């Protein structure tokens, strides 16, 4: 937890604490006290963490938190929006590919490692198609 708290403190110090405090609606000194990992009397709330991430776009605290639990923070690539009808048809085609890969794998009542890889590849394609659909809905 210490690494997470120190990364929050470093984020505040490295991103113009006075301006950040104003954006967060906090007094400058209060933000510094709350972010100080050695000050047990004051702590950042989850709302503070969220607004800190939002205004700084500095995600090292989030990465440190993820790392503490055995995860790695990886920013996902933005999908390119398409015409909504095209995006939904593409998504359905990808989901159909997943269904076909699973059905083919189950035809002999056992799933080989090669079939698992194929299913995983098709699932990845379906996720990407869902991302395109989501981006398309946002701009529709």
Coordinates of N, CA and C in Angstrom, one line a residue:
X1 N 0.8 -1.2 0.0 CA 0.0 0.0 0.0 C 0.9 1.3 0.0
X2 N 2.1 1.1 0.5 CA 2.9 2.3 0.6 C 3.3 2.8 -0.8
X3 N 3.5 1.9 -1.7 CA 3.9 2.4 -3.1 C 2.7 3.1 -3.7
X4 N 1.5 2.7 -3.5 CA 0.3 3.4 -4.0 C 0.2 4.7 -3.3
X5 N 0.3 4.8 -2.0 CA 0.2 6.1 -1.3 C 1.3 7.1 -1.8
X6 N 2.5 6.6 -2.0 CA 3.6 7.4 -2.4 C 3.4 7.9 -3.9
X7 N 2.8 7.0 -4.7 CA 2.5 7.4 -6.1 C 1.4 8.5 -6.1
X8 N 0.4 8.4 -5.2 CA -0.6 9.5 -5.1 C 0.1 10.8 -4.7
X9 N 1.0 10.8 -3.8 CA 1.7 12.0 -3.3 C 2.6 12.5 -4.5
X10 N 3.3 11.7 -5.2 CA 4.1 12.1 -6.3 C 3.3 12.7 -7.4
X11 N 2.1 12.2 -7.6 CA 1.2 12.7 -8.7 C 0.8 14.1 -8.3
X12 N 0.5 14.4 -7.0 CA 0.1 15.7 -6.6 C 1.3 16.7 -6.7
X13 N 2.4 16.2 -6.3 CA 3.6 17.1 -6.3 C 4.1 17.4 -7.7
X14 N 4.0 16.5 -8.6 CA 4.5 16.6 -10.0 C 3.5 17.3 -10.9
X15 N 2.3 17.6 -10.5 CA 1.3 18.2 -11.4 C 0.7 19.5 -10.8
X16 N 1.5 20.4 -10.4 CA 1.1 21.7 -9.9 C 0.0 21.6 -8.9
X17 N 0.4 21.3 -7.7 CA -0.5 21.0 -6.6 C -1.5 22.1 -6.4
X18 N -1.1 23.4 -6.6 CA -2.1 24.5 -6.3 C -3.2 24.5 -7.4
X19 N -2.8 24.3 -8.6 CA -3.8 24.3 -9.7 C -4.7 23.0 -9.5
X20 N -4.1 21.9 -9.2 CA -4.8 20.6 -9.1 C -5.8 20.8 -7.9
X21 N -5.4 21.4 -6.8 CA -6.3 21.5 -5.7 C -7.5 22.4 -6.1
X22 N -7.3 23.4 -6.8 CA -8.4 24.3 -7.3 C -9.3 23.5 -8.1
X23 N -8.8 22.7 -9.0 CA -9.6 21.9 -9.9 C -10.4 20.8 -9.1
X24 N -9.9 20.4 -8.0 CA -10.5 19.4 -7.2 C -11.4 20.0 -6.1
X25 N -11.4 21.3 -6.0 CA -12.3 22.0 -5.0 C -11.8 21.8 -3.6
X26 N -10.5 21.8 -3.5 CA -9.8 21.6 -2.2 C -8.8 22.7 -1.9
X27 N -8.7 23.1 -0.7 CA -7.6 24.1 -0.4 C -6.2 23.4 -0.7
X28 N -5.3 24.1 -1.2 CA -4.0 23.6 -1.5 C -3.3 22.8 -0.4
X29 N -3.3 23.4 0.8 CA -2.7 22.7 1.9 C -3.4 21.4 2.3
X30 N -4.7 21.4 2.2 CA -5.5 20.2 2.5 C -5.1 19.1 1.5
X31 N -5.0 19.4 0.2 CA -4.6 18.4 -0.8 C -3.2 17.8 -0.4
X32 N -2.3 18.7 -0.1 CA -0.9 18.2 0.2 C -1.0 17.3 1.5
X33 N -1.8 17.7 2.5 CA -1.9 16.9 3.7 C -2.5 15.6 3.4
X34 N -3.6 15.6 2.6 CA -4.3 14.3 2.3 C -3.4 13.4 1.5
X35 N -2.6 14.0 0.6 CA -1.7 13.1 -0.3 C -0.5 12.7 0.4
X36 N -0.1 13.3 1.5 CA 1.1 12.9 2.2 C 1.0 11.5 2.8
X37 N 1.8 10.5 2.3 CA 1.7 9.2 2.8 C 2.1 9.0 4.3
X38 N 2.8 10.0 4.8 CA 3.3 9.9 6.2 C 2.3 10.6 7.2
X39 N 1.2 11.1 6.7 CA 0.2 11.8 7.6 C -1.0 10.9 7.7
X40 N -1.1 10.2 8.8 CA -2.2 9.3 9.1 C -3.5 10.0 9.4
X41 N -3.4 11.3 9.8 CA -4.6 12.1 10.2 C -5.4 12.5 9.0
X42 N -4.9 12.5 7.8 CA -5.6 13.0 6.6 C -5.4 11.9 5.5
X43 N -6.4 11.6 4.8 CA -6.3 10.6 3.7 C -7.1 11.1 2.5
X44 N -6.7 10.7 1.3 CA -7.4 11.0 0.1 C -8.6 10.0 0.1
X45 N -9.8 10.5 -0.3 CA -10.9 9.6 -0.5 C -10.9 9.1 -1.9
X46 N -11.8 8.2 -2.2 CA -11.9 7.6 -3.6 C -12.3 8.7 -4.6
X47 N -13.1 9.7 -4.1 CA -13.5 10.8 -4.9 C -12.3 11.7 -5.2
X48 N -11.5 11.9 -4.3 CA -10.3 12.7 -4.5 C -9.4 12.0 -5.5
X49 N -9.2 10.7 -5.4 CA -8.4 9.9 -6.3 C -8.9 10.0 -7.7
X50 N -10.2 9.9 -7.8 CA -10.9 9.9 -9.2 C -10.6 11.3 -9.8
X51 N -10.9 12.4 -9.1 CA -10.7 13.7 -9.6 C -9.2 14.0 -9.9
X52 N -8.4 13.4 -9.1 CA -6.9 13.6 -9.3 C -6.5 12.9 -10.7
X53 N -7.0 11.7 -10.9 CA -6.7 11.0 -12.1 C -7.4 11.8 -13.3
X54 N -8.6 12.2 -13.1 CA -9.3 12.9 -14.2 C -8.6 14.2 -14.6
X55 N -8.1 15.0 -13.7 CA -7.5 16.3 -14.0 C -6.0 16.2 -14.4
X56 N -5.3 15.2 -13.9 CA -3.9 15.1 -14.2 C -3.6 14.2 -15.4
X57 N -4.5 13.2 -15.6 CA -4.3 12.2 -16.6 C -3.0 11.4 -16.3
X58 N -2.6 11.5 -15.1 CA -1.4 10.8 -14.6 C -1.8 9.5 -13.8
X59 N -1.6 8.4 -14.4 CA -2.2 7.2 -13.9 C -1.3 6.3 -13.1
X60 N -0.1 6.8 -12.7 CA 0.8 6.0 -12.0 C 0.2 5.5 -10.6
X61 N -0.6 6.2 -10.0 CA -1.3 5.8 -8.7 C -2.2 4.6 -9.0
X62 N -2.9 4.7 -10.1 CA -3.8 3.6 -10.5 C -3.0 2.3 -10.9
X63 N -1.9 2.6 -11.6 CA -1.0 1.5 -12.0 C -0.4 0.8 -10.7
X64 N 0.0 1.6 -9.7 CA 0.5 1.1 -8.5 C -0.5 0.3 -7.7
X65 N -1.7 0.8 -7.7 CA -2.8 0.0 -7.1 C -3.1 -1.3 -7.7
X66 N -3.1 -1.3 -9.1 CA -3.3 -2.5 -9.8 C -2.2 -3.5 -9.5
X67 N -1.0 -3.0 -9.5 CA 0.2 -3.8 -9.3 C 0.1 -4.5 -7.9
X68 N -0.4 -3.8 -6.9 CA -0.5 -4.3 -5.5 C -1.4 -5.5 -5.5
X69 N -2.3 -5.6 -6.4 CA -3.2 -6.8 -6.5 C -2.9 -7.8 -7.6
X70 N -1.7 -7.6 -8.2 CA -1.3 -8.5 -9.2 C -1.7 -8.3 -10.6
X71 N -2.2 -7.1 -10.8 CA -2.7 -6.7 -12.2 C -1.7 -5.7 -12.8
X72 N -1.8 -5.6 -14.1 CA -1.1 -4.6 -14.9 C -2.1 -3.7 -15.6
X73 N -1.8 -2.4 -15.5 CA -2.7 -1.4 -16.1 C -2.2 -1.2 -17.5
X74 N -3.1 -1.5 -18.5 CA -2.7 -1.3 -19.9 C -3.9 -0.4 -20.5
X75 N -3.5 0.7 -21.1 CA -4.5 1.5 -21.7 C -5.0 0.9 -23.0
X76 N -6.3 0.8 -23.1 CA -6.8 0.2 -24.4 C -6.8 1.2 -25.5
X77 N -6.6 0.7 -26.7 CA -6.6 1.5 -27.9 C -8.1 1.9 -28.2
X78 N -8.2 3.1 -28.6 CA -9.6 3.6 -29.0 C -9.9 3.0 -30.4
X79 N -11.1 2.4 -30.4 CA -11.7 1.8 -31.6 C -12.2 2.9 -32.5
X80 N -12.0 2.7 -33.8 CA -12.5 3.7 -34.8 C -14.0 3.5 -35.1
X81 N -14.7 4.5 -35.0 CA -16.2 4.5 -35.2 C -16.5 4.2 -36.6
X82 N -17.6 3.5 -36.9 CA -18.1 3.2 -38.2 C -19.5 3.6 -38.3
X83 N -20.2 3.5 -39.4 CA -21.6 3.7 -39.5 C -22.2 2.6 -38.5
X84 N -23.2 3.0 -37.8 CA -23.8 2.1 -36.8 C -24.3 0.8 -37.3
X85 N -24.9 0.8 -38.5 CA -25.4 -0.4 -39.1 C -24.2 -1.3 -39.4
X86 N -23.2 -0.8 -40.0 CA -22.0 -1.6 -40.3 C -21.3 -2.1 -39.0
X87 N -21.3 -1.3 -38.0 CA -20.7 -1.8 -36.7 C -21.4 -2.9 -36.1
X88 N -22.8 -2.8 -36.1 CA -23.6 -3.9 -35.5 C -23.5 -5.2 -36.3
X89 N -23.5 -5.1 -37.6 CA -23.3 -6.2 -38.5 C -22.0 -6.9 -38.3
X90 N -20.9 -6.1 -38.2 CA -19.6 -6.6 -37.9 C -19.5 -7.3 -36.6
X91 N -20.2 -6.8 -35.6 CA -20.2 -7.4 -34.3 C -20.9 -8.8 -34.3
X92 N -22.0 -8.8 -35.0 CA -22.7 -10.1 -35.1 C -21.9 -11.1 -35.9
X93 N -21.2 -10.7 -36.9 CA -20.4 -11.6 -37.7 C -19.3 -12.2 -36.8
X94 N -18.7 -11.3 -36.0 CA -17.6 -11.8 -35.0 C -18.2 -12.8 -34.0
X95 N -19.3 -12.5 -33.5 CA -20.0 -13.3 -32.5 C -20.3 -14.7 -33.1
X96 N -20.7 -14.7 -34.4 CA -21.0 -15.9 -35.1 C -19.7 -16.7 -35.3
X97 N -18.6 -16.0 -35.5 CA -17.3 -16.7 -35.6 C -17.0 -17.4 -34.3
X98 N -17.2 -16.8 -33.2 CA -17.0 -17.4 -31.9 C -17.9 -18.7 -31.8
X99 N -19.1 -18.5 -32.1 CA -20.1 -19.7 -32.0 C -19.6 -20.8 -32.9
X100 N -19.2 -20.5 -34.1 CA -18.7 -21.5 -35.0 C -17.5 -22.2 -34.5
X101 N -16.5 -21.4 -33.9 CA -15.3 -22.0 -33.4 C -15.6 -23.0 -32.2
X102 N -16.5 -22.6 -31.4 CA -16.8 -23.4 -30.2 C -17.6 -24.7 -30.7
X103 N -18.5 -24.5 -31.6 CA -19.2 -25.7 -32.1 C -18.3 -26.7 -32.8
X104 N -17.4 -26.1 -33.6 CA -16.4 -27.0 -34.3 C -15.5 -27.7 -33.3
X105 N -15.1 -27.0 -32.2 CA -14.3 -27.6 -31.2 C -15.0 -28.7 -30.4
X106 N -16.3 -28.6 -30.2 CA -17.1 -29.5 -29.5 C -17.6 -30.7 -30.3
X107 N -17.3 -30.7 -31.6 CA -17.8 -31.7 -32.5 C -17.4 -33.1 -32.1
X108 N -16.2 -33.2 -31.6 CA -15.6 -34.5 -31.2 C -15.6 -34.7 -29.6
X109 N -16.4 -33.9 -29.0 CA -16.5 -33.9 -27.5 C -15.2 -33.7 -26.7
X110 N -14.3 -33.1 -27.3 CA -13.1 -32.6 -26.6 C -12.5 -31.4 -27.3
X111 N -11.8 -30.6 -26.5 CA -11.3 -29.3 -27.0 C -9.8 -29.4 -26.9
X112 N -9.1 -29.3 -28.0 CA -7.6 -29.4 -28.1 C -7.1 -28.0 -27.8
X113 N -5.8 -28.0 -27.5 CA -5.1 -26.7 -27.3 C -5.2 -25.8 -28.5
X114 N -5.1 -26.4 -29.7 CA -5.2 -25.6 -30.9 C -6.6 -25.0 -31.0
X115 N -7.6 -25.7 -30.7 CA -9.0 -25.3 -30.7 C -9.2 -24.2 -29.7
X116 N -8.6 -24.3 -28.5 CA -8.7 -23.3 -27.5 C -8.1 -22.0 -28.0
X117 N -6.9 -22.1 -28.7 CA -6.3 -20.9 -29.2 C -7.2 -20.2 -30.3
X118 N -7.8 -21.0 -31.1 CA -8.7 -20.5 -32.1 C -9.9 -19.8 -31.5
X119 N -10.5 -20.4 -30.5 CA -11.7 -19.8 -29.8 C -11.2 -18.5 -29.2
X120 N -10.1 -18.5 -28.5 CA -9.6 -17.3 -27.9 C -9.4 -16.2 -28.9
X121 N -8.8 -16.5 -30.1 CA -8.6 -15.5 -31.1 C -10.0 -15.0 -31.6
X122 N -11.0 -15.8 -31.7 CA -12.3 -15.4 -32.2 C -13.0 -14.5 -31.1
X123 N -12.8 -14.8 -29.8 CA -13.3 -14.0 -28.7 C -12.7 -12.6 -28.8
X124 N -11.4 -12.6 -29.0 CA -10.7 -11.3 -29.1 C -11.3 -10.4 -30.3
X125 N -11.5 -11.1 -31.4 CA -12.2 -10.4 -32.5 C -13.5 -9.9 -32.2
X126 N -14.3 -10.6 -31.4 CA -15.6 -10.2 -31.0 C -15.5 -9.0 -30.0
X127 N -14.6 -9.0 -29.1 CA -14.4 -7.9 -28.2 C -14.0 -6.6 -29.0
X128 N -13.1 -6.8 -30.0 CA -12.8 -5.6 -30.8 C -14.0 -5.1 -31.5
X129 N -14.8 -6.0 -32.0 CA -16.0 -5.6 -32.7 C -17.0 -4.8 -31.8
X130 N -17.1 -5.3 -30.5 CA -17.9 -4.6 -29.6 C -17.4 -3.2 -29.3
X131 N -16.0 -3.1 -29.2 CA -15.4 -1.8 -29.0 C -15.8 -0.8 -30.2
X132 N -15.7 -1.3 -31.4 CA -16.1 -0.5 -32.6 C -17.6 -0.1 -32.5
X133 N -18.4 -1.1 -32.1 CA -19.8 -0.8 -31.9 C -20.0 0.3 -30.9
X134 N -19.4 0.2 -29.8 CA -19.5 1.2 -28.7 C -19.0 2.6 -29.2
X135 N -17.9 2.6 -29.9 CA -17.4 3.9 -30.4 C -18.4 4.5 -31.4
X136 N -19.0 3.6 -32.2 CA -20.0 4.0 -33.2 C -21.2 4.6 -32.6
X137 N -21.7 4.0 -31.5 CA -22.9 4.5 -30.8 C -22.6 5.8 -30.2
X138 N -21.4 6.0 -29.7 CA -21.0 7.3 -29.1 C -21.1 8.5 -30.1
X139 N -20.8 8.2 -31.3 CA -20.8 9.3 -32.3 C -22.1 9.3 -33.2
X140 N -23.0 8.4 -33.0 CA -24.2 8.3 -33.7 C -25.1 9.4 -33.4

